PDB file of C-alpha atoms in Angstrom:
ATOM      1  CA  UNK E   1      87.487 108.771 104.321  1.00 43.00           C
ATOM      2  CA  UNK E   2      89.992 106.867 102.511  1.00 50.00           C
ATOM      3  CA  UNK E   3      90.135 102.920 102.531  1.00 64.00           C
ATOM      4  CA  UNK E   4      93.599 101.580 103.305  1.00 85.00           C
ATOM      5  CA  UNK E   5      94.800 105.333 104.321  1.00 94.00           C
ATOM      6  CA  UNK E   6      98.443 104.686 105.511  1.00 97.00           C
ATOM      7  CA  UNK E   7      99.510 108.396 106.726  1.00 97.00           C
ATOM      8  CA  UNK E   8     103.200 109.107 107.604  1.00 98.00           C
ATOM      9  CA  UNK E   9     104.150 111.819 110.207  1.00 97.00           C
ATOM     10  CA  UNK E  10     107.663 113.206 111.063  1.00 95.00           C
ATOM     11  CA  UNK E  11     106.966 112.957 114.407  1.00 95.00           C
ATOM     12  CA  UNK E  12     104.497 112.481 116.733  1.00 94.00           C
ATOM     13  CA  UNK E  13     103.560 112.249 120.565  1.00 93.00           C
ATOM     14  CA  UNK E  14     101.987 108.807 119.619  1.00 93.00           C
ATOM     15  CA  UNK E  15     100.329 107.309 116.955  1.00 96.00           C
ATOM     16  CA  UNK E  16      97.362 105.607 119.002  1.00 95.00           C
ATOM     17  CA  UNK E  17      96.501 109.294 119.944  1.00 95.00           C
ATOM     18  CA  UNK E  18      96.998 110.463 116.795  1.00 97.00           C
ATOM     19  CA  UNK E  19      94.816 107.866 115.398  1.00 96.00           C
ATOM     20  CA  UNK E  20      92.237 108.383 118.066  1.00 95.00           C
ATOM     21  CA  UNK E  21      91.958 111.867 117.318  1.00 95.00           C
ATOM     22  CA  UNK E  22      91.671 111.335 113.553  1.00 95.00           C
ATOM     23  CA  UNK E  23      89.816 108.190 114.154  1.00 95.00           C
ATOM     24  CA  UNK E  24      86.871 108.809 111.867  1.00 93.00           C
ATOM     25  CA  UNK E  25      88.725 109.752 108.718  1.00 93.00           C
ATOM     26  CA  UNK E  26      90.201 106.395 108.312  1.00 93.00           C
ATOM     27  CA  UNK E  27      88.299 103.780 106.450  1.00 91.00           C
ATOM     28  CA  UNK E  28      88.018  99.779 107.685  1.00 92.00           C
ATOM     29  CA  UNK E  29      91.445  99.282 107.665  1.00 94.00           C
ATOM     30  CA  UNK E  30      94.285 102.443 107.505  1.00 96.00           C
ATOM     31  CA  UNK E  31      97.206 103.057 109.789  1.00 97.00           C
ATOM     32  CA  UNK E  32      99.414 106.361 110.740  1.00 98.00           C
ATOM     33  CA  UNK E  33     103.367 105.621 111.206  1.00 98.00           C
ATOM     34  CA  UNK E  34     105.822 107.730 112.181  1.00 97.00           C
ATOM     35  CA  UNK E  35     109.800 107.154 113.091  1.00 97.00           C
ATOM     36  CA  UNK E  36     109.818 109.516 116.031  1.00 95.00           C
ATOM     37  CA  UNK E  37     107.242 108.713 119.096  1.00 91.00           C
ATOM     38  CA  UNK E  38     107.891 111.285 121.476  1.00 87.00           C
ATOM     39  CA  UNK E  39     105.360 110.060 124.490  1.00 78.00           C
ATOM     40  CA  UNK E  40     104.455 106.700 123.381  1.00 65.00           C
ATOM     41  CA  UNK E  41     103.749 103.823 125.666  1.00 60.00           C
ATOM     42  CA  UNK E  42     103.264 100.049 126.295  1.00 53.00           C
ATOM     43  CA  UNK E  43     101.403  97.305 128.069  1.00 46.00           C
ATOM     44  CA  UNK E  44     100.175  98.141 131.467  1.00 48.00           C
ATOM     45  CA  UNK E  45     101.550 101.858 131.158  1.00 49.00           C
ATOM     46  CA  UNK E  46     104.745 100.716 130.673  1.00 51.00           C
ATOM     47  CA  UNK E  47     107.236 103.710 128.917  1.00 55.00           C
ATOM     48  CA  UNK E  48     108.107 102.899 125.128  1.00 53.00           C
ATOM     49  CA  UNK E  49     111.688 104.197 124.923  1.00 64.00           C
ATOM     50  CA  UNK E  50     112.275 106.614 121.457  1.00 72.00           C
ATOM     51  CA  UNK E  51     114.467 106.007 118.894  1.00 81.00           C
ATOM     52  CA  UNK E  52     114.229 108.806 116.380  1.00 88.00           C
ATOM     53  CA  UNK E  53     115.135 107.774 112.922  1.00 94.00           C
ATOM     54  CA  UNK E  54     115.597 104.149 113.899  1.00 96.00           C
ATOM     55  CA  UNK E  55     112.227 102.240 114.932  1.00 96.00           C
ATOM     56  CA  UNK E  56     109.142 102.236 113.384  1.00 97.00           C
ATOM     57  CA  UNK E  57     105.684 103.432 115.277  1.00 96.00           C
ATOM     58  CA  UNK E  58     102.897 102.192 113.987  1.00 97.00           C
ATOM     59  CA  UNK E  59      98.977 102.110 114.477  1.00 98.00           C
ATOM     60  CA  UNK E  60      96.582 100.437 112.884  1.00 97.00           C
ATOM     61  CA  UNK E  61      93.054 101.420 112.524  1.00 96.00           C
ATOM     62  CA  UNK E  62      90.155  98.818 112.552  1.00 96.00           C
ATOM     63  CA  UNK E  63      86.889 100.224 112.004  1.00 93.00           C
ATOM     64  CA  UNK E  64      85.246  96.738 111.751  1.00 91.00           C
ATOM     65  CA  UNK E  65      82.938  94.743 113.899  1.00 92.00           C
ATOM     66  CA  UNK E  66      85.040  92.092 115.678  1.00 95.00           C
ATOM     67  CA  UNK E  67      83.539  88.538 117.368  1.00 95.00           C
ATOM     68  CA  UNK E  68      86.362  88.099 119.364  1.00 96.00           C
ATOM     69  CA  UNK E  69      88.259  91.562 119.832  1.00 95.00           C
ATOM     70  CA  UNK E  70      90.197  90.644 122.889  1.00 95.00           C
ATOM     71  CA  UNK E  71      92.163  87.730 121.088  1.00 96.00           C
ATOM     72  CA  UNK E  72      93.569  90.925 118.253  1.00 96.00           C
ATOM     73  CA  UNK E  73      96.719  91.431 120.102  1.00 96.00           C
ATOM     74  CA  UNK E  74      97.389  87.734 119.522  1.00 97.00           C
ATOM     75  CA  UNK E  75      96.635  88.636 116.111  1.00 97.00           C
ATOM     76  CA  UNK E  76      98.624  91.682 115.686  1.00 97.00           C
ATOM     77  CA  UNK E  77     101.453  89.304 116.629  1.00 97.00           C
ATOM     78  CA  UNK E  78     101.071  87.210 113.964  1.00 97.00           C
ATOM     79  CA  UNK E  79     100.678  90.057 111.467  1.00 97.00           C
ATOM     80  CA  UNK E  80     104.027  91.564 112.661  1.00 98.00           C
ATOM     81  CA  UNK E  81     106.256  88.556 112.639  1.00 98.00           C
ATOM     82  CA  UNK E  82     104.810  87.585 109.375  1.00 97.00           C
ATOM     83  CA  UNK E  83     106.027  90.626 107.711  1.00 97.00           C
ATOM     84  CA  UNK E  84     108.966  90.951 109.190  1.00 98.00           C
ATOM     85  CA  UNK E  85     109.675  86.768 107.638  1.00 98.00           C
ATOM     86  CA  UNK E  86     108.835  88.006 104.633  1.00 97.00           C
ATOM     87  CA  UNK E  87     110.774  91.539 104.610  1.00 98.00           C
ATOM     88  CA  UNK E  88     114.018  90.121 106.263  1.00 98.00           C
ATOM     89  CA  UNK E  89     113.365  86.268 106.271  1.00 98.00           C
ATOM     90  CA  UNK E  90     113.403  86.344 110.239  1.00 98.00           C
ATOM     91  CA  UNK E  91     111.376  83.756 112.384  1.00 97.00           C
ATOM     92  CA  UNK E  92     110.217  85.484 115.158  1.00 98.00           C
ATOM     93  CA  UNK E  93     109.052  83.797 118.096  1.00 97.00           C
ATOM     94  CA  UNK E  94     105.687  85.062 120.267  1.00 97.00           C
ATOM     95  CA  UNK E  95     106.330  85.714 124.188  1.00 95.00           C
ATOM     96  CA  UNK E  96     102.107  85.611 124.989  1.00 95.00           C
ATOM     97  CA  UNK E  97     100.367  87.501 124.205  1.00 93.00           C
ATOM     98  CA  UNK E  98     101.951  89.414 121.667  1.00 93.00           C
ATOM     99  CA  UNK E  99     106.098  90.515 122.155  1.00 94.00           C
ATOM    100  CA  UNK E 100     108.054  89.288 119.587  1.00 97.00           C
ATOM    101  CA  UNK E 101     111.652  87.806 120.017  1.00 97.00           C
ATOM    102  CA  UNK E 102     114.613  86.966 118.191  1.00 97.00           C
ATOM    103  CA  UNK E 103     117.195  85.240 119.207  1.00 95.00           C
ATOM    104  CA  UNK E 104     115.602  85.375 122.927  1.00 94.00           C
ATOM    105  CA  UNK E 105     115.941  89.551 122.508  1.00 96.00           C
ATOM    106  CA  UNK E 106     112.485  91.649 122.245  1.00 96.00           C
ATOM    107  CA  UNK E 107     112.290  93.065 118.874  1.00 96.00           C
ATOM    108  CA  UNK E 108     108.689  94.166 118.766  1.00 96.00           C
ATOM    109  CA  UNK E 109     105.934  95.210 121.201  1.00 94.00           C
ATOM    110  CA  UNK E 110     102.039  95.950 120.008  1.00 95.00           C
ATOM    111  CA  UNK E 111      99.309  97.318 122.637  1.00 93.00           C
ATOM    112  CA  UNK E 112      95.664  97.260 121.111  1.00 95.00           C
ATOM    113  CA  UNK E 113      92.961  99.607 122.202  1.00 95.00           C
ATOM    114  CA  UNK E 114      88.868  99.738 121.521  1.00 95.00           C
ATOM    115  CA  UNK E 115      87.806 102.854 120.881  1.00 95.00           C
ATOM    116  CA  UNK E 116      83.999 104.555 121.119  1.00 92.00           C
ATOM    117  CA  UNK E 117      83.279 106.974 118.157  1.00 88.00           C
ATOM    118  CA  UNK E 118      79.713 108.406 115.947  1.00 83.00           C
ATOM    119  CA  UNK E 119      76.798 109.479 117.347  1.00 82.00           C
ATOM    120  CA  UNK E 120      76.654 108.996 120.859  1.00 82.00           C
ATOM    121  CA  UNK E 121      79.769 106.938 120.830  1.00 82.00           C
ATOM    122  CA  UNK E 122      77.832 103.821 119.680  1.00 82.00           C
ATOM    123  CA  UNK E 123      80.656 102.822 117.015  1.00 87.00           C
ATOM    124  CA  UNK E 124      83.379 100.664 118.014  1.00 90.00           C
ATOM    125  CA  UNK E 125      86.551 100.242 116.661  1.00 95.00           C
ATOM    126  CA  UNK E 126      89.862  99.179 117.567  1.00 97.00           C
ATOM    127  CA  UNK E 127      94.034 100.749 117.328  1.00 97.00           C
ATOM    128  CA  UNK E 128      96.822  98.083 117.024  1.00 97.00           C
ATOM    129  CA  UNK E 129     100.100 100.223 118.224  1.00 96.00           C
ATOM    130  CA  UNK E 130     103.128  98.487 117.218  1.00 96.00           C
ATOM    131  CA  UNK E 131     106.532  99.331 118.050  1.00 95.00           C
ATOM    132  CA  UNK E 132     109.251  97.835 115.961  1.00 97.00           C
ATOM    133  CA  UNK E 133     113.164  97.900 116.869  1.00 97.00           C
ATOM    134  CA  UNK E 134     114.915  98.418 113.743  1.00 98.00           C
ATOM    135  CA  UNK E 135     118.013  99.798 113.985  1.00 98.00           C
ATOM    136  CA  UNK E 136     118.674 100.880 117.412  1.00 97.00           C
ATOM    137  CA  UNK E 137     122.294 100.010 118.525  1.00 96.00           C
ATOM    138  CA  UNK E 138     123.007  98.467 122.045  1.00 96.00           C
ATOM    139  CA  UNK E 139     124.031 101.204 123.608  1.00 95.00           C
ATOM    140  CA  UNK E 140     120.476 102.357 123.430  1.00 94.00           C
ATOM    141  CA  UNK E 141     119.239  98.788 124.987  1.00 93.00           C
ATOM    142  CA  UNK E 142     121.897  99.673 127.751  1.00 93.00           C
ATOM    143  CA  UNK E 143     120.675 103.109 128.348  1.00 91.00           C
ATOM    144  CA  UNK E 144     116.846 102.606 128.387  1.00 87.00           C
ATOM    145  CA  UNK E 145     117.917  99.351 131.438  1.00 89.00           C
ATOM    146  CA  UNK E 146     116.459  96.948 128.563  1.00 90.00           C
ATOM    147  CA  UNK E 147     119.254  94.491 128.637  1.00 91.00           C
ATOM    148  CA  UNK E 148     116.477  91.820 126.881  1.00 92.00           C
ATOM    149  CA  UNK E 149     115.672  94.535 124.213  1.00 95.00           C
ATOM    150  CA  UNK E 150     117.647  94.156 120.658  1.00 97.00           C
ATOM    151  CA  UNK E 151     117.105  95.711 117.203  1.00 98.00           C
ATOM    152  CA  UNK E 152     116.878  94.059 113.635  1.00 98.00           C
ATOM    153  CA  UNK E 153     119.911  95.390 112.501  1.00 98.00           C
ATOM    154  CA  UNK E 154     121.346  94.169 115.641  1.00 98.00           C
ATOM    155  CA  UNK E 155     120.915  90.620 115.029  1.00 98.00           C
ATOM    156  CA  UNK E 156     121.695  90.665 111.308  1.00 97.00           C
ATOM    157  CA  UNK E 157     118.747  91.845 109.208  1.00 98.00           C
ATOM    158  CA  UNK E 158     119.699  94.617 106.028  1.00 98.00           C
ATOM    159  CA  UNK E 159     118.052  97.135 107.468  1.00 98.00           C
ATOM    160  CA  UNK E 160     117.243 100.084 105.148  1.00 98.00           C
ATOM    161  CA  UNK E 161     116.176 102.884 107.839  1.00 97.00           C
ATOM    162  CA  UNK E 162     115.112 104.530 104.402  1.00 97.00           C
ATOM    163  CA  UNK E 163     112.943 102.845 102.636  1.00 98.00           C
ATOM    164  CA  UNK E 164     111.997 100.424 105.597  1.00 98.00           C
ATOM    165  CA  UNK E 165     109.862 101.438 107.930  1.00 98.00           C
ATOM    166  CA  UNK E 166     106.937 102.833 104.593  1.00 97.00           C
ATOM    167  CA  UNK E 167     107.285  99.540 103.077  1.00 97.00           C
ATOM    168  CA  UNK E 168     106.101  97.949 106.500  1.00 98.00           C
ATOM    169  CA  UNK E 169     103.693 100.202 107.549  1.00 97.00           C
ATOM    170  CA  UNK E 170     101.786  99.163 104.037  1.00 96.00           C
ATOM    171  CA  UNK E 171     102.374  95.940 103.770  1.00 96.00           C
ATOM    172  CA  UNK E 172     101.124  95.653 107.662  1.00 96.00           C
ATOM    173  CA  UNK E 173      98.125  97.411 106.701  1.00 95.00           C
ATOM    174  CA  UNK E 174      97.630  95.793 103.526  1.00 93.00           C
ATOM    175  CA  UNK E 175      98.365  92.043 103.970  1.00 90.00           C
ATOM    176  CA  UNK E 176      99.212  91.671 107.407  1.00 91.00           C
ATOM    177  CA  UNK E 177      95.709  93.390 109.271  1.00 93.00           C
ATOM    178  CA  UNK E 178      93.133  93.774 105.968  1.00 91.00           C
ATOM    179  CA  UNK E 179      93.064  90.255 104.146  1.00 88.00           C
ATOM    180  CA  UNK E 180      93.400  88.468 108.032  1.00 92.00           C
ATOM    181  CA  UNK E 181      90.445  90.696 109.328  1.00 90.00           C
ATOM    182  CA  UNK E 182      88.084  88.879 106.611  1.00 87.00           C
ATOM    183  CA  UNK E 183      88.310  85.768 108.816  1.00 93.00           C
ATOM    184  CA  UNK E 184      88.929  86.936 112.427  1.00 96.00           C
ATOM    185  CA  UNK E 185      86.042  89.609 111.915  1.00 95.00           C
ATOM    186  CA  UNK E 186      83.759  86.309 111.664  1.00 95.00           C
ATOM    187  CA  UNK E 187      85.355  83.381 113.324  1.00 96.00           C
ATOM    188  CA  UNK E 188      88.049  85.021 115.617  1.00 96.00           C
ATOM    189  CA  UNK E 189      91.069  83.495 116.660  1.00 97.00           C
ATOM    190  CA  UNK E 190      90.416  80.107 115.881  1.00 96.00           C
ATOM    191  CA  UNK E 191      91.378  79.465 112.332  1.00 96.00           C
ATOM    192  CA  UNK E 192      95.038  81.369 113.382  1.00 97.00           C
ATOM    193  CA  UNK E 193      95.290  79.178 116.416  1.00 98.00           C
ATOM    194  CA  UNK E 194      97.759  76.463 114.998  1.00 97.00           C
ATOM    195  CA  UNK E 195      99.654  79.037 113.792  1.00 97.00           C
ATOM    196  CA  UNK E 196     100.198  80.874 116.694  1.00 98.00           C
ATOM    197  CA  UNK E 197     100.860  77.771 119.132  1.00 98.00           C
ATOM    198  CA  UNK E 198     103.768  77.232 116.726  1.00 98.00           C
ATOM    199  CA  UNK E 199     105.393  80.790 117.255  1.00 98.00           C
ATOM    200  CA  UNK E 200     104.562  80.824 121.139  1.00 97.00           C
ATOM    201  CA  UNK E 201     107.174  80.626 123.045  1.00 95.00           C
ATOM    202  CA  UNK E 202     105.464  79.869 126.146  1.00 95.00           C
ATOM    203  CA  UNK E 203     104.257  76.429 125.615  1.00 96.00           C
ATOM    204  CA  UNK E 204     106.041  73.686 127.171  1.00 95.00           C
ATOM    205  CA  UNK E 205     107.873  76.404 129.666  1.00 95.00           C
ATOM    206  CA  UNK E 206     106.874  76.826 133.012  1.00 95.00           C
ATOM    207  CA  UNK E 207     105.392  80.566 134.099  1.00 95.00           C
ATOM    208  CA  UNK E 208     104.718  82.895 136.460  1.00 94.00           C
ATOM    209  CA  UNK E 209     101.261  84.665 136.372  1.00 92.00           C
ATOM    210  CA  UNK E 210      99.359  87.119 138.193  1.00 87.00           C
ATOM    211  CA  UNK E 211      96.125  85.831 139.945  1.00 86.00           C
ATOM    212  CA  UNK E 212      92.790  88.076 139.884  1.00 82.00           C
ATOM    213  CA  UNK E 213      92.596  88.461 143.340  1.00 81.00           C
ATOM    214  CA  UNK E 214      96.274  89.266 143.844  1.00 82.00           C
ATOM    215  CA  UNK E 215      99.075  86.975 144.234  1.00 87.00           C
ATOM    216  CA  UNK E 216     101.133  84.977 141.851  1.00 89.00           C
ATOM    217  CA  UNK E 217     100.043  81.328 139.822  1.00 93.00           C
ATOM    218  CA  UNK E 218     103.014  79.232 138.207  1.00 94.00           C
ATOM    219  CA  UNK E 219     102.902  76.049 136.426  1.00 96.00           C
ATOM    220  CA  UNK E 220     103.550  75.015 132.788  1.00 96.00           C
ATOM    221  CA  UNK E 221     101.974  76.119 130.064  1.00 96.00           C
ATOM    222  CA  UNK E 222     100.369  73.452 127.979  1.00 97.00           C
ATOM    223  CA  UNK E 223      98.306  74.852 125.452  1.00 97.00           C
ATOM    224  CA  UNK E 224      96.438  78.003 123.773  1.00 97.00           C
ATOM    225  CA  UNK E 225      92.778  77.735 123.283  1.00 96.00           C
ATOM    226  CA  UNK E 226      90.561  79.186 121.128  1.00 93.00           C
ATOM    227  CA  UNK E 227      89.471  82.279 122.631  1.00 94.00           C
ATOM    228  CA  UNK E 228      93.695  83.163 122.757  1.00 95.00           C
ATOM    229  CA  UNK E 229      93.735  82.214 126.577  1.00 95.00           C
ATOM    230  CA  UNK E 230      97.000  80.388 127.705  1.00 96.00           C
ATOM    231  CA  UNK E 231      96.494  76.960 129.234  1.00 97.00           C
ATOM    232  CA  UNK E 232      98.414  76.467 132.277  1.00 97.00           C
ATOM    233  CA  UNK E 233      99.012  73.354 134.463  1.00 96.00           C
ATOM    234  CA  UNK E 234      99.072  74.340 137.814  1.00 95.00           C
ATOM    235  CA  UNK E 235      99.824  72.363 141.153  1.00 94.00           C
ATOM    236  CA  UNK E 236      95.712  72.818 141.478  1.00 92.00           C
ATOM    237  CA  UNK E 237      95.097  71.733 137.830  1.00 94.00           C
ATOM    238  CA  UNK E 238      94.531  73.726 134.498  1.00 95.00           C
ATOM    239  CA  UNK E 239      93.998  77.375 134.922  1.00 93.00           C
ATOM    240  CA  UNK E 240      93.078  79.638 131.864  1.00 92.00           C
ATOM    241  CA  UNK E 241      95.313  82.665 131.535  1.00 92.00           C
ATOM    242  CA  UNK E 242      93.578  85.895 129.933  1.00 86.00           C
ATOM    243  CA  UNK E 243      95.325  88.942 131.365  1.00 73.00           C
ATOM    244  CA  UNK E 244      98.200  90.610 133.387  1.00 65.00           C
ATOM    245  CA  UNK E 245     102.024  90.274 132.851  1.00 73.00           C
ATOM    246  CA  UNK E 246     103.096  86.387 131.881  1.00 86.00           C
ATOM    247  CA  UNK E 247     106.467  85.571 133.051  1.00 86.00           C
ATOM    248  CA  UNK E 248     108.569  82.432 131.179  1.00 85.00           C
ATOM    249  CA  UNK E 249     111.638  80.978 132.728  1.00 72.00           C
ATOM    250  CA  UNK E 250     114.641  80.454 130.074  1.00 64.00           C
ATOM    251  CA  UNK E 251     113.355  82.670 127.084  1.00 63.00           C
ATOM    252  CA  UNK E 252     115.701  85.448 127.229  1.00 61.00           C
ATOM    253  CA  UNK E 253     119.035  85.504 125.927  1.00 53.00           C
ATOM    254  CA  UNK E 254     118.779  81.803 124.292  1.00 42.00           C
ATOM    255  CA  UNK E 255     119.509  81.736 120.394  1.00 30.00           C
TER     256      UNK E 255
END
């Protein structure tokens, strides 16, 4: 067990499997990256398109005890477009719960996962996949039918497919999941929450959401509280928004 572990493959089939599988030989906080994800995928099953040579793939590994675990994607957001401020001095906004835009394109995408390991599976830990676009070029957008999708290089970050893609898989590890994870282990999403409202890109739009028992909601959304649940004002009054696809009216393609 190593603390901080940050293992780099070639290639992989994904690194969430790959870090389930080697779950155990991480310490609290490590990650595996690779540049070539050959059966990787996102939210709801959704296909993550490969890019050899020109995205980064990365998990990270969370063997901590969590009071709020279903609010980490939000944090995991943060963590991402944090980095990427300070590696390229981007601003990324937050599509909820946790795509990241620039300049209205999708740059980023990040599906978390609990996992069960130990004796008798009574350990639980979680995986933060995150997919990063760095250098793809639009033809790629074009072919995968992602005409919202973009890249860094794409809109106008020095991209070093080089040196790139290790220096954010550490400093994601390092600063962006293992100093945040001394506060969100204990108090949750709460202390991050101003911080996120002002990257969200939801509030103040109006959106479409699914309903639990089938169907569609719309109305605005107003606020996000402190369990990570969008606030929506609906026809019917406020409705608290925890899961399914989130659709936002007039965030795609705007600079």
């Amino acid at each position: 067990m190593s603390l901080n572990e940050v293992r780099y493959l070639p290639e992989c089939d994904s690194t969430n499997l790959y870090a389930k599988a080697h779950f155990e030989e991480f310490g609290p906080v490590g990650a595996v990256y690779t540049t070539s994800q050959t059966a990787g995928r996102g939210r709801r099953g959704h296909a993550w398109e490969n890019a050899p040579g020109q995205a980064l793939y990365c998990t990270v590994v969370i063997r901590e005890d969590l009071v709020q675990p279903e609010a980490l994607p939000l944090l995991a957001s943060l963590a991402v477009a944090e980095q990427l401020r300070l590696r390229y001095g981007v601003q990324c906004r937050i599509k909820w719960p946790n795509d990241l835009l620039l300049n209205g394109k999708k740059i980023a995408g990040i599906l978390c996962e609990s996992v069960s390991y130990g004796f008798q599976n009574q350990g639980r830990g979680y995986l933060c996949g995150i997919g990063i676009n760095l250098a793809q070029p639009r033809a790629y957008f074009e072919a995968a039918g992602l005409p919202y999708g973009s890249s860094l290089a794409l809109e106008g970050a020095a991209v070093d497919l080089e040196q790139d893609p290790e220096i954010l898989a550490e400093a994601l590890t390092d600063f962006g999941f293992d100093r945040a994870l001394y506060a969100f282990a204990r108090e949750g999403f709460a202390p991050f929450r101003e911080a996120y409202k002002a990257a969200c890109v939801n509030l103040g739009r109006r959106v479409t959401f699914a309903l639990p028992g089938g169907g569609q909601g719309a109305g605005v959304a107003r606020d996000i509280d402190e369990g990570g649940r969008l606030i929506v004002q609906t026809d019917g009054g406020e409705r608290q928004v925890f899961t399914g696809e989130v659709s936002v009216g007039g965030i795609y393609g705007a600079v």
